[in-house]
mmCIF file of N, CA and C and ligand atoms in Angstrom:
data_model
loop_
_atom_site.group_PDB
_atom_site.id
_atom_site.type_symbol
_atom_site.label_atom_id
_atom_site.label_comp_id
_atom_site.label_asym_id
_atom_site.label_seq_id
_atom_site.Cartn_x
_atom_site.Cartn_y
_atom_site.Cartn_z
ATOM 1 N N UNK A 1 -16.816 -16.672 -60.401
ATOM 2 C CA UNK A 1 -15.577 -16.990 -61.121
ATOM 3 C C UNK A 1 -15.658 -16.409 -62.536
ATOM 4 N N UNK A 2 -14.350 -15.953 -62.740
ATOM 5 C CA UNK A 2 -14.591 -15.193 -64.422
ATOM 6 C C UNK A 2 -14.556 -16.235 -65.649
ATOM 7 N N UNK A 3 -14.988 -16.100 -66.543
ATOM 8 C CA UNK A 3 -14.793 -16.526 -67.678
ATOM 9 C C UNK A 3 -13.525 -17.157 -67.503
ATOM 10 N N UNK A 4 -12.521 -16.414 -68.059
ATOM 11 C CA UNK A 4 -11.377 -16.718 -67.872
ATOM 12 C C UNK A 4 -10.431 -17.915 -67.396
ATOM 13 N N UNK A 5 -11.158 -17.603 -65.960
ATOM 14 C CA UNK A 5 -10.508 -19.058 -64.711
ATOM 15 C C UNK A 5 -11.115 -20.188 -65.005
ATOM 16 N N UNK A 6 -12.989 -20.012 -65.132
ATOM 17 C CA UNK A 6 -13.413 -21.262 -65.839
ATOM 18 C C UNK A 6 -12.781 -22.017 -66.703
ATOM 19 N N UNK A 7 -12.294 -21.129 -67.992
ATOM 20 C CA UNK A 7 -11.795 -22.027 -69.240
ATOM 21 C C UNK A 7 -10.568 -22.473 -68.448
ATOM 22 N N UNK A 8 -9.953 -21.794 -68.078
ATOM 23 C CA UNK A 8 -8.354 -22.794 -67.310
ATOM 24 C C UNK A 8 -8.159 -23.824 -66.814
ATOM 25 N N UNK A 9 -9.727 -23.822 -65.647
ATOM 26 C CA UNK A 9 -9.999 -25.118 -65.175
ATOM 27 C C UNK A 9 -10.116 -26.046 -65.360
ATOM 28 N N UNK A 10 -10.916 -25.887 -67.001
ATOM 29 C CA UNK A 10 -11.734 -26.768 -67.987
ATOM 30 C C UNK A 10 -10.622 -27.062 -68.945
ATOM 31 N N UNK A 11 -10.261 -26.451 -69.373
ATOM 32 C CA UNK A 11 -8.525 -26.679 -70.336
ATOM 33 C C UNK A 11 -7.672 -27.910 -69.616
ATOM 34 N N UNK A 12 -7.202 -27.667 -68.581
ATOM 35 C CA UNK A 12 -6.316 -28.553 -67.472
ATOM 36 C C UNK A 12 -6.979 -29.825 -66.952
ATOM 37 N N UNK A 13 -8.361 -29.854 -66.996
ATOM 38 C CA UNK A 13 -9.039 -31.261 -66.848
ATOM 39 C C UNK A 13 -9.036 -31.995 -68.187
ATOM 40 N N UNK A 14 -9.473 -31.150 -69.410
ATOM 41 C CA UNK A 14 -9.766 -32.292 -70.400
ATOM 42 C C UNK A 14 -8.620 -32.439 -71.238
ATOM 43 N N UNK A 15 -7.391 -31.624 -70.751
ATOM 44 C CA UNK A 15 -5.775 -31.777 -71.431
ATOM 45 C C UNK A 15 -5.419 -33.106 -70.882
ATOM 46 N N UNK A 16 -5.663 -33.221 -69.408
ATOM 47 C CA UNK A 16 -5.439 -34.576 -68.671
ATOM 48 C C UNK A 16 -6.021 -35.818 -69.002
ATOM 49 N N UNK A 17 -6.750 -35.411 -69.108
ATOM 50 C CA UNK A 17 -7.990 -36.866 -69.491
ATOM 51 C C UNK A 17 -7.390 -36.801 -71.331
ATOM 52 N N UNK A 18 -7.943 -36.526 -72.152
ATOM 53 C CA UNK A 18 -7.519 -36.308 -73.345
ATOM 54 C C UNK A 18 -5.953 -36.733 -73.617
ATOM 55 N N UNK A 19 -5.283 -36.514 -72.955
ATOM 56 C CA UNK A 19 -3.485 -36.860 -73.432
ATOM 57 C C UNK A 19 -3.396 -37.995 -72.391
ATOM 58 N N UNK A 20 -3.937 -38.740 -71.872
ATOM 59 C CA UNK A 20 -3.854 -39.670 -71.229
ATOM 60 C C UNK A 20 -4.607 -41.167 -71.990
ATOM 61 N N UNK A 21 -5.505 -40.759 -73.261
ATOM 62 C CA UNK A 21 -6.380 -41.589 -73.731
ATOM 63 C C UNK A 21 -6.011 -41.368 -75.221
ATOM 64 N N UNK A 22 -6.936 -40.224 -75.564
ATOM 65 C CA UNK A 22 -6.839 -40.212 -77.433
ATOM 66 C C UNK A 22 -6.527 -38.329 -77.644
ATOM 67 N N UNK A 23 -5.527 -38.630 -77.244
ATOM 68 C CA UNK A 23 -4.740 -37.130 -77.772
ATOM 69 C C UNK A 23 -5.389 -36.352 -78.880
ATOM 70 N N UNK A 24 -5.572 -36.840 -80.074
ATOM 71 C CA UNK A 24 -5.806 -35.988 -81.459
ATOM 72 C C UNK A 24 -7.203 -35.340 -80.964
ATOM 73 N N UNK A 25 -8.181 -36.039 -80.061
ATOM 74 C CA UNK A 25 -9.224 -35.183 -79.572
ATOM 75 C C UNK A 25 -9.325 -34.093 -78.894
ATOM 76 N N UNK A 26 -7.936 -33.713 -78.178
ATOM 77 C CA UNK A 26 -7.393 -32.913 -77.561
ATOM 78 C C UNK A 26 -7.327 -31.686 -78.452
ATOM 79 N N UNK A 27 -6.704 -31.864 -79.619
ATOM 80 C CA UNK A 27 -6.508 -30.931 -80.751
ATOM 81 C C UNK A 27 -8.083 -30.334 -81.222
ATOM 82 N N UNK A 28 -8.315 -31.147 -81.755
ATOM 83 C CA UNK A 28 -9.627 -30.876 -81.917
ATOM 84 C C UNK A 28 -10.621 -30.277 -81.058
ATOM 85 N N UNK A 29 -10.851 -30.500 -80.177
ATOM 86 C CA UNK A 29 -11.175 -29.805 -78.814
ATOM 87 C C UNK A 29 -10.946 -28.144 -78.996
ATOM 88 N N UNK A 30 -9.482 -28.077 -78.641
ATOM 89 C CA UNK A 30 -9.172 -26.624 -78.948
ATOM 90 C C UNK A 30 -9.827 -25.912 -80.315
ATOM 91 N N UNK A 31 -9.495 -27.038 -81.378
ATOM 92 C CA UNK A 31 -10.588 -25.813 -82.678
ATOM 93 C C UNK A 31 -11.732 -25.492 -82.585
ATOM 94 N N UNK A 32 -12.142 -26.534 -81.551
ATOM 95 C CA UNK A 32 -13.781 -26.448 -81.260
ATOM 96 C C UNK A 32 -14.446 -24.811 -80.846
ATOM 97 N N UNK A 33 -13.012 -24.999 -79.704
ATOM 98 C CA UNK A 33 -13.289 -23.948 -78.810
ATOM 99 C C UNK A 33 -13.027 -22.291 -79.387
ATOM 100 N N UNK A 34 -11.836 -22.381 -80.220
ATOM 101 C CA UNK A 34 -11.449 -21.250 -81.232
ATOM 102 C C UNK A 34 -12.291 -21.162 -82.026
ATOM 103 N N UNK A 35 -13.318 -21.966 -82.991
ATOM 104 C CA UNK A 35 -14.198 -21.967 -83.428
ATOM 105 C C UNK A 35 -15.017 -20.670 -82.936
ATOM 106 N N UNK A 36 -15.943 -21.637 -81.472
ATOM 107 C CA UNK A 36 -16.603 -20.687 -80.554
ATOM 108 C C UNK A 36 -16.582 -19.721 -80.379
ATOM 109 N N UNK A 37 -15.150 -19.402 -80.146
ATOM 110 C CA UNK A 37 -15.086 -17.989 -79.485
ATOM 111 C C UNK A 37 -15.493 -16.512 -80.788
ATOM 112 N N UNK A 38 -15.359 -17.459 -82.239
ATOM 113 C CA UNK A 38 -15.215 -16.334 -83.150
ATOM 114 C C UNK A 38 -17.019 -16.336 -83.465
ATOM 115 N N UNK A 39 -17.260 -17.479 -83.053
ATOM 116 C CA UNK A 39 -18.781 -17.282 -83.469
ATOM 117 C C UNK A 39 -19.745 -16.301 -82.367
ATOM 118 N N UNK A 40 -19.302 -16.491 -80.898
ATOM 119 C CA UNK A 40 -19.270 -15.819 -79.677
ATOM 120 C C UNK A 40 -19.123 -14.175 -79.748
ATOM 121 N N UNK A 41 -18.314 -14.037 -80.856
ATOM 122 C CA UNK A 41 -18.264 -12.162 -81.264
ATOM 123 C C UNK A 41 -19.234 -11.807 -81.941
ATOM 124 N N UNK A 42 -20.066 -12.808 -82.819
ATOM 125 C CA UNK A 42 -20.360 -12.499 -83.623
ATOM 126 C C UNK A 42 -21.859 -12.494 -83.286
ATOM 127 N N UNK A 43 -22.501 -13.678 -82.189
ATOM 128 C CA UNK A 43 -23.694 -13.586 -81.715
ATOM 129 C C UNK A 43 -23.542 -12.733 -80.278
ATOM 130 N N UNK A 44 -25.036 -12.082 -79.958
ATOM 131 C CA UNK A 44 -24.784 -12.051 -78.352
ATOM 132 C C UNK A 44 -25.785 -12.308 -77.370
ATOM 133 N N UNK A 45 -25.021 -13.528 -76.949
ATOM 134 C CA UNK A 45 -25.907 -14.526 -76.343
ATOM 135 C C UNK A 45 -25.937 -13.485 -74.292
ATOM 136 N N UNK A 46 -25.194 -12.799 -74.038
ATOM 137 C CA UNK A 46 -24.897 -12.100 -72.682
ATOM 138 C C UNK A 46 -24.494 -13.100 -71.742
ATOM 139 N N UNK A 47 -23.983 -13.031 -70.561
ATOM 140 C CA UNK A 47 -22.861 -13.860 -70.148
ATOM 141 C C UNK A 47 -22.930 -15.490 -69.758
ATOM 142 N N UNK A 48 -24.440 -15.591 -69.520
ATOM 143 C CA UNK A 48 -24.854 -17.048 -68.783
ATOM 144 C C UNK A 48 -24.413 -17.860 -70.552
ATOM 145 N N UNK A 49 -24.978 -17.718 -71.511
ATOM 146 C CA UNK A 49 -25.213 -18.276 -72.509
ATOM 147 C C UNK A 49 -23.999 -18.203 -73.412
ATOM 148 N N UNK A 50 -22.848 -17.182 -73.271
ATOM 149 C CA UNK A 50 -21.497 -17.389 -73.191
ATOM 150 C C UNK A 50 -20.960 -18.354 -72.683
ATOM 151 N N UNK A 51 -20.824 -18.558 -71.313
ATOM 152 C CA UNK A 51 -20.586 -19.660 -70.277
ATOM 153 C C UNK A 51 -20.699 -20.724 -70.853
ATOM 154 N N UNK A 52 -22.127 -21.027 -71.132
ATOM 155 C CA UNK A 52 -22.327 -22.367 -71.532
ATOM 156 C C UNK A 52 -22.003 -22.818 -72.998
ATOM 157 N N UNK A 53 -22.282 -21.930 -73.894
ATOM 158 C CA UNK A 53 -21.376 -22.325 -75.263
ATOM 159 C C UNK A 53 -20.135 -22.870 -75.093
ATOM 160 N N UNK A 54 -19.406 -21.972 -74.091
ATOM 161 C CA UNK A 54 -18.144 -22.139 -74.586
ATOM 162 C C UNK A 54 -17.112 -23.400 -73.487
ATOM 163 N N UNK A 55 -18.098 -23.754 -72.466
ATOM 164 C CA UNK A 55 -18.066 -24.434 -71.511
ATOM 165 C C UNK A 55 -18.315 -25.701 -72.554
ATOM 166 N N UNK A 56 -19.305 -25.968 -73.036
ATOM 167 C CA UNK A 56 -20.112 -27.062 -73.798
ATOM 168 C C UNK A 56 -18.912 -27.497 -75.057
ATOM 169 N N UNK A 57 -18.122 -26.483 -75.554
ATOM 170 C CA UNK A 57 -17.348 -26.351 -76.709
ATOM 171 C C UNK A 57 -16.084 -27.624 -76.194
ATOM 172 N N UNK A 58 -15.419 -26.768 -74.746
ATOM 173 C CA UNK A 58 -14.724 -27.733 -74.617
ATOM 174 C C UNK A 58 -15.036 -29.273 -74.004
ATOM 175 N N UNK A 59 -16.311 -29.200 -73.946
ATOM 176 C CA UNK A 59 -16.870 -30.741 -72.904
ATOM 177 C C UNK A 59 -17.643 -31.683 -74.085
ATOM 178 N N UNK A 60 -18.009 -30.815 -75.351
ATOM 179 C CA UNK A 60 -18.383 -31.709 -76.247
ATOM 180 C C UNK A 60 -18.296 -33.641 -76.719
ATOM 181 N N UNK A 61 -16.832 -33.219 -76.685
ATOM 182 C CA UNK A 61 -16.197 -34.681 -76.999
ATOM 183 C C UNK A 61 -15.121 -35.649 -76.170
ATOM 184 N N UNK A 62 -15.908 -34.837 -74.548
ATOM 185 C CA UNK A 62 -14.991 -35.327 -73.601
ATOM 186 C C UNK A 62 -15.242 -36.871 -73.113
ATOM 187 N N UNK A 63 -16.747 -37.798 -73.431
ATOM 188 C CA UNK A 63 -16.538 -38.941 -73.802
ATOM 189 C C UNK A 63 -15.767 -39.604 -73.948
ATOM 190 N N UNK A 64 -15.556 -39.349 -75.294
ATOM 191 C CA UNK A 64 -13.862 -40.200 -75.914
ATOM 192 C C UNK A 64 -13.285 -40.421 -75.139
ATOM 193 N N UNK A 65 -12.453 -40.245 -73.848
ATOM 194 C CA UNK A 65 -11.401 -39.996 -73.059
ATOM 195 C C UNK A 65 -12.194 -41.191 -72.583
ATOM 196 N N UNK A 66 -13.123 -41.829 -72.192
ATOM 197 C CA UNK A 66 -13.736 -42.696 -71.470
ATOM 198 C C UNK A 66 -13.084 -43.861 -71.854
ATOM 199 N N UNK A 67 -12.989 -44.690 -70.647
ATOM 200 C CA UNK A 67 -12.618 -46.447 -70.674
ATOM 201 C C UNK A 67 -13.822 -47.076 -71.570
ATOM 202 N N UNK A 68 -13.307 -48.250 -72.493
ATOM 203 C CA UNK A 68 -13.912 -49.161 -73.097
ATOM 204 C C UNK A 68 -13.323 -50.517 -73.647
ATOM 205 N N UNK A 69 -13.846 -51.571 -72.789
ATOM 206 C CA UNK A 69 -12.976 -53.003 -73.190
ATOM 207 C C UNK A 69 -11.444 -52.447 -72.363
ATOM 208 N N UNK A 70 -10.652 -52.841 -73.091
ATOM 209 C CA UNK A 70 -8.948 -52.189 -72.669
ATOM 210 C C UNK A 70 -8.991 -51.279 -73.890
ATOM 211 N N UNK A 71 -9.555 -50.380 -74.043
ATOM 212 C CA UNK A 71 -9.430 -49.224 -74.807
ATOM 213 C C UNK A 71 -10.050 -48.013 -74.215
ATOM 214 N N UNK A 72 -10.274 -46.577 -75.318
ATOM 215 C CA UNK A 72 -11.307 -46.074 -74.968
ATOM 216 C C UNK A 72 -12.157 -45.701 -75.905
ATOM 217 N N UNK A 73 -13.238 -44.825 -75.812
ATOM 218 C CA UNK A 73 -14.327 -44.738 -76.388
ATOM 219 C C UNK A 73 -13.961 -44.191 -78.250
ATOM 220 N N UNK A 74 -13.135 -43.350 -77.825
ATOM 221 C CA UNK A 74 -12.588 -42.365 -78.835
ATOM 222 C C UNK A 74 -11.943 -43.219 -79.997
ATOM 223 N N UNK A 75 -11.758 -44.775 -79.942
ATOM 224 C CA UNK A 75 -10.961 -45.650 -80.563
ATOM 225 C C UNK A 75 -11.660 -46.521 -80.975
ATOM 226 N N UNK A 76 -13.146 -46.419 -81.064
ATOM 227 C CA UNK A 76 -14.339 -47.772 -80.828
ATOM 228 C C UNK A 76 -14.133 -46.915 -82.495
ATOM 229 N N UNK A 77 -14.161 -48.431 -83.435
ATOM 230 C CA UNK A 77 -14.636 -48.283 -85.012
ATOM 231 C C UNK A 77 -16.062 -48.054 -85.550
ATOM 232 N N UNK A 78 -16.450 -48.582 -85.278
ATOM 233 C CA UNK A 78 -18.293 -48.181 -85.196
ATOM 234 C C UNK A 78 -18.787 -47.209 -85.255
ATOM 235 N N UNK A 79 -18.794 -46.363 -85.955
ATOM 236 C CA UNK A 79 -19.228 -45.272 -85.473
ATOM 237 C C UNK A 79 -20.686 -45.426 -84.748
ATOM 238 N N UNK A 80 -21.511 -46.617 -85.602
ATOM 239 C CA UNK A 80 -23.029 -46.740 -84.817
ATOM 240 C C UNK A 80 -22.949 -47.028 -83.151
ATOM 241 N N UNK A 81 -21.711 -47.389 -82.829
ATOM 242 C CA UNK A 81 -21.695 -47.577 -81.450
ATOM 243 C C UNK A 81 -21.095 -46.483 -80.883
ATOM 244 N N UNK A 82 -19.621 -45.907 -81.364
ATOM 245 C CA UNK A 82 -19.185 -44.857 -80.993
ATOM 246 C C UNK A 82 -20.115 -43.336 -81.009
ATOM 247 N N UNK A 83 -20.588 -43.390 -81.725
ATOM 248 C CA UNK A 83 -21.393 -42.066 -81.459
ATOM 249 C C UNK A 83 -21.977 -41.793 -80.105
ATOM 250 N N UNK A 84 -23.232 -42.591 -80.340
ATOM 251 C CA UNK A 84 -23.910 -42.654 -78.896
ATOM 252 C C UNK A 84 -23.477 -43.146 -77.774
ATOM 253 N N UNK A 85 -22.327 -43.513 -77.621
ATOM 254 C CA UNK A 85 -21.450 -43.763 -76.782
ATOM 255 C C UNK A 85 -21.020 -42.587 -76.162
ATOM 256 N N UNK A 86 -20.342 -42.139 -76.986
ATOM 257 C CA UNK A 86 -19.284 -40.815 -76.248
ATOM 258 C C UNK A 86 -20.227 -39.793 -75.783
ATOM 259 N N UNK A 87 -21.727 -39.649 -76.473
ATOM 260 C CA UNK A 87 -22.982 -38.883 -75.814
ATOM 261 C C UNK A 87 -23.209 -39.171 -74.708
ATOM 262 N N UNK A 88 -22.932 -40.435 -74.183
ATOM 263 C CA UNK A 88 -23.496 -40.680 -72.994
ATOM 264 C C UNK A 88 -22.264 -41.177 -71.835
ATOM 265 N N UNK A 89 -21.523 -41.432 -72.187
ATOM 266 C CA UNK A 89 -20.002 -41.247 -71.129
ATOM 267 C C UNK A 89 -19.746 -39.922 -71.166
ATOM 268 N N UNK A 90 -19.973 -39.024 -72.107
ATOM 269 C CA UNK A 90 -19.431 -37.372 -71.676
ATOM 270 C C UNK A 90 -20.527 -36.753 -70.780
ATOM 271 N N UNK A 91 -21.626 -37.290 -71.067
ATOM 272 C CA UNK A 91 -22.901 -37.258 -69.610
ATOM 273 C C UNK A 91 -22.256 -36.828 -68.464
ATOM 274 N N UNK A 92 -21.621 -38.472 -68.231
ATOM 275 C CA UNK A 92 -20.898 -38.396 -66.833
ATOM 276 C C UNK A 92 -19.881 -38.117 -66.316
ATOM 277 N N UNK A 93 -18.868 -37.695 -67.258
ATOM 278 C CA UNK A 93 -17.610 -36.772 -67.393
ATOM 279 C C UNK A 93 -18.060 -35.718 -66.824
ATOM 280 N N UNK A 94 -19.129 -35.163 -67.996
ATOM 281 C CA UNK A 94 -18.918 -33.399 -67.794
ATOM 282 C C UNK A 94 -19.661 -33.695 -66.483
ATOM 283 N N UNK A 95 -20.675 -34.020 -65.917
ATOM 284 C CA UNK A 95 -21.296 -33.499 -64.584
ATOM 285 C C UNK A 95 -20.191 -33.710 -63.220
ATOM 286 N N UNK A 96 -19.293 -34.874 -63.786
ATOM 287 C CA UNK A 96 -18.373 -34.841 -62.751
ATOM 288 C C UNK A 96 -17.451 -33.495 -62.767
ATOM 289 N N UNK A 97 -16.622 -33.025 -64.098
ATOM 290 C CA UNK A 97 -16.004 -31.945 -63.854
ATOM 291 C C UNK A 97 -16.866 -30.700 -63.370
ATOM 292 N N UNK A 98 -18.096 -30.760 -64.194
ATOM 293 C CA UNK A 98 -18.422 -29.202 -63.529
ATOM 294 C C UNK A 98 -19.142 -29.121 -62.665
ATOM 295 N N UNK A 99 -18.911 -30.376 -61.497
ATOM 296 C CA UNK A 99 -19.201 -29.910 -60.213
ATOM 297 C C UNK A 99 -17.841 -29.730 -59.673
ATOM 298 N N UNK A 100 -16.601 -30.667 -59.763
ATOM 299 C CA UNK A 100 -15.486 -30.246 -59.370
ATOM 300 C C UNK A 100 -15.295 -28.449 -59.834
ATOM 301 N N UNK A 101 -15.566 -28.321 -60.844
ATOM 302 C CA UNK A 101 -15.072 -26.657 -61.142
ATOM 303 C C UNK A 101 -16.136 -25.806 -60.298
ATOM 304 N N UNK A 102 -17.066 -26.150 -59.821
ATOM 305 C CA UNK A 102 -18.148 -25.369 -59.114
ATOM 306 C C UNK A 102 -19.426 -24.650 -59.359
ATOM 307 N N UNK A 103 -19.394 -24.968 -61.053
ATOM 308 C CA UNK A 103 -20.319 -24.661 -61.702
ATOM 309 C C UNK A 103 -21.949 -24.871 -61.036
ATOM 310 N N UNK A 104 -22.454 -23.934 -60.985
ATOM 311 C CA UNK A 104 -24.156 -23.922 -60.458
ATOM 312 C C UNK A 104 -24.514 -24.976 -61.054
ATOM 313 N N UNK A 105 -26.097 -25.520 -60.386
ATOM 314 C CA UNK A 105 -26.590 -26.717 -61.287
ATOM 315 C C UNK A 105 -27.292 -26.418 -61.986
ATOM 316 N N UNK A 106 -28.210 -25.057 -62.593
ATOM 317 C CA UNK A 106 -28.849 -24.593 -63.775
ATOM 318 C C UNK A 106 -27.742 -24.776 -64.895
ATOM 319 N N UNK A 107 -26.311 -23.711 -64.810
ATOM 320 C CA UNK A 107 -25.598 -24.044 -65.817
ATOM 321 C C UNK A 107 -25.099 -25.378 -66.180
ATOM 322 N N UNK A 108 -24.774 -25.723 -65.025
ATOM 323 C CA UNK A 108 -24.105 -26.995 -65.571
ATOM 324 C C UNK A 108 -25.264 -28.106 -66.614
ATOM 325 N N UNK A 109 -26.279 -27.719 -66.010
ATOM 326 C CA UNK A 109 -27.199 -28.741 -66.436
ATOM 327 C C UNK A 109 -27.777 -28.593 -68.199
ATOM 328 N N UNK A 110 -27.376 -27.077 -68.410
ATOM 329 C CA UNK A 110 -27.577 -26.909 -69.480
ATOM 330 C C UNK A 110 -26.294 -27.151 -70.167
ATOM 331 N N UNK A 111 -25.408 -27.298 -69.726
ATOM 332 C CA UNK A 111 -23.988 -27.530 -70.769
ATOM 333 C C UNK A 111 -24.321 -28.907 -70.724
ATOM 334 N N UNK A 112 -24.662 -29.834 -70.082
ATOM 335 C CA UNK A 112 -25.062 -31.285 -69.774
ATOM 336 C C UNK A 112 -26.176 -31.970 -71.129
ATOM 337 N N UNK A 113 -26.808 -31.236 -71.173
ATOM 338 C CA UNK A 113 -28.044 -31.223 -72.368
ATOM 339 C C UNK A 113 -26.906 -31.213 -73.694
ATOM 340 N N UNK A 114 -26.452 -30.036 -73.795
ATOM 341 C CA UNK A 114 -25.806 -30.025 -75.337
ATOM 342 C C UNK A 114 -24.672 -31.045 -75.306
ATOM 343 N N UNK A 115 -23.839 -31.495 -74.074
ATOM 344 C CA UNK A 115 -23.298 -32.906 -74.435
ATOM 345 C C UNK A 115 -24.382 -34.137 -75.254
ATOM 346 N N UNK A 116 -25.189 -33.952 -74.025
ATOM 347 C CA UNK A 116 -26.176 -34.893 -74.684
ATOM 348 C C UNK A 116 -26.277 -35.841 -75.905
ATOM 349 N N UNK A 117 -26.480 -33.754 -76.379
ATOM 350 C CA UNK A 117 -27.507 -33.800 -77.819
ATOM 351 C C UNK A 117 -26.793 -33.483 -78.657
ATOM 352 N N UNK A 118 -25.144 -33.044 -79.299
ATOM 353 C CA UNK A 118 -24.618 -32.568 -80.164
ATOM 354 C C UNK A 118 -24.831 -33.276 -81.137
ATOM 355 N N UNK A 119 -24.956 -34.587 -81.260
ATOM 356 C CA UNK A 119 -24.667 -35.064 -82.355
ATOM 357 C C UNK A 119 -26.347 -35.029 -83.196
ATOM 358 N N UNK A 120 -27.207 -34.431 -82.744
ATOM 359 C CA UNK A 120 -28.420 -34.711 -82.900
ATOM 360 C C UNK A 120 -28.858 -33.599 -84.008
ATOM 361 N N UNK A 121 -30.369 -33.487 -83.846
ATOM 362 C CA UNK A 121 -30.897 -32.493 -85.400
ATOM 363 C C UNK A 121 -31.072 -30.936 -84.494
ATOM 364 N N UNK A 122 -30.896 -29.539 -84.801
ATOM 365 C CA UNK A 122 -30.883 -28.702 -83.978
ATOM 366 C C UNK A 122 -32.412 -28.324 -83.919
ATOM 367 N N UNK A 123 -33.118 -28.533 -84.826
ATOM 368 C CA UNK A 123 -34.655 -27.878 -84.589
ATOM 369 C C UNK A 123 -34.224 -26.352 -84.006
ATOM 370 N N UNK A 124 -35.177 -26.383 -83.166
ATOM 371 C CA UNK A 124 -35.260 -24.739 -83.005
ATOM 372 C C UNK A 124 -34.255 -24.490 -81.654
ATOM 373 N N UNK A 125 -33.219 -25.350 -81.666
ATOM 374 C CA UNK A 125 -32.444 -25.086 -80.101
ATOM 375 C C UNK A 125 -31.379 -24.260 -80.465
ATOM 376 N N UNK A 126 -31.294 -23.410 -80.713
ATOM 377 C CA UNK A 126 -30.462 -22.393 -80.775
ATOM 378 C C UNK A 126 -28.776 -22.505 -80.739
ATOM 379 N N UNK A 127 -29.190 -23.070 -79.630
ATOM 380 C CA UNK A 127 -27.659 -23.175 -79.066
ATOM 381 C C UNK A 127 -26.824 -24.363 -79.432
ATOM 382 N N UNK A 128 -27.558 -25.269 -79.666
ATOM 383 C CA UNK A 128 -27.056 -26.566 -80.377
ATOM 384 C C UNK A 128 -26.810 -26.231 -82.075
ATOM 385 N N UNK A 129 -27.693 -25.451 -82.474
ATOM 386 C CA UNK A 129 -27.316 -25.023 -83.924
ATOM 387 C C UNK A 129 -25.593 -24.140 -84.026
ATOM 388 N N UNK A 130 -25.319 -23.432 -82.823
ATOM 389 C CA UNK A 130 -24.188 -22.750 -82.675
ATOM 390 C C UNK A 130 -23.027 -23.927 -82.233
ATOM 391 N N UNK A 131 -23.181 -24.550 -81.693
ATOM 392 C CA UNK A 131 -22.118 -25.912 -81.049
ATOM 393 C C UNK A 131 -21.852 -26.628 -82.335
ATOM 394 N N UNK A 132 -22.985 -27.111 -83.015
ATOM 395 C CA UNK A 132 -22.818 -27.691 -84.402
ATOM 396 C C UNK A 132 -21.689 -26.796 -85.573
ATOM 397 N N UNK A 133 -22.266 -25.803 -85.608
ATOM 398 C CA UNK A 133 -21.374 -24.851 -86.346
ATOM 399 C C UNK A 133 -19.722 -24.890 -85.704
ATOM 400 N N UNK A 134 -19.614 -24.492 -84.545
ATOM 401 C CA UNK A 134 -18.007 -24.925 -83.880
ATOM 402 C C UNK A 134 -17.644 -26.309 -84.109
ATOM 403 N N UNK A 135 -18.369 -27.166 -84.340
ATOM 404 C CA UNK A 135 -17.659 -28.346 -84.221
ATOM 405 C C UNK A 135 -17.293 -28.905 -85.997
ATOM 406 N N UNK A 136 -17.962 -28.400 -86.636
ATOM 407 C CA UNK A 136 -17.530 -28.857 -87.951
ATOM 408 C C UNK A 136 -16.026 -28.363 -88.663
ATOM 409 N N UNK A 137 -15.378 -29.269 -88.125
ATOM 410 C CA UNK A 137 -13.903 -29.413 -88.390
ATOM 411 C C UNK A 137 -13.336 -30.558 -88.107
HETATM 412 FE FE1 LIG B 201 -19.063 -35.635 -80.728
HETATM 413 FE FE1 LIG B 202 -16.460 -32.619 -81.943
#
């Protein structure tokens, strides 16, 4: 599957989930991903490590969209709770979408990790230092 169709797939799942819960994450989402793509010209990671940046870009903060109490995650005040929260409900988001999208389980598993870990310290992970950079907005 190309680049291309991936992001469409991935666009149309977390537009759904996202405008069904906490919209403004939706927005954000997209800068994430526009972010990416300009940082994506600028490094060259070759196509697997494309994939997953930019796969990871839009699955970052797909958490939020998650049920909590009669709310969702994206709406919890806390940040001490909300943080590590949405790390670990977007866990099980993203592995659910990117097996629905068909994603291999090497990739997926590595876009799975930088859900994980975004909010974390990058040390020498490369790729989390690049996700960090897209997401500061
Ligand atoms: Fe986040
Ligand atoms: Fe974010």
């Amino acid at each position: 599957m190309s680049l291309e169709e991936l992001e469409k797939g991935l666009e149309e799942k977390i537009k759904d989930l996202f405008l069904n819960s906490v919209p403004r994450y939706y927005d954000h989402t997209m800068s994430v991903v526009s972010n990416m793509k300009k940082i994506l010209e600028r490094e060259n990671l070759g196509e697997e490590g494309t994939v997953v940046l930019t796969t990871a870009a839009y699955l970052h903060d797909i958490g939020y969209a998650a049920p909590y109490g009669n709310d969702f995650v994206g709406n919890i005040e806390d940040q001490s709770v909300k943080i590590p929260t949405h790390c670990e409900t977007g866990v099980e988001i993203s592995e659910r979408l990117l097996s629905e999208l068909g994603f291999d389980e090497k990739t997926a598993a590595r876009v799975v990790h930088l859900v994980s870990v975004h909010h974390g310290t990058p040390e020498s992970d490369e790729n989390l230092k690049l996700l960090l950079e897209a997401d500061k907005v």
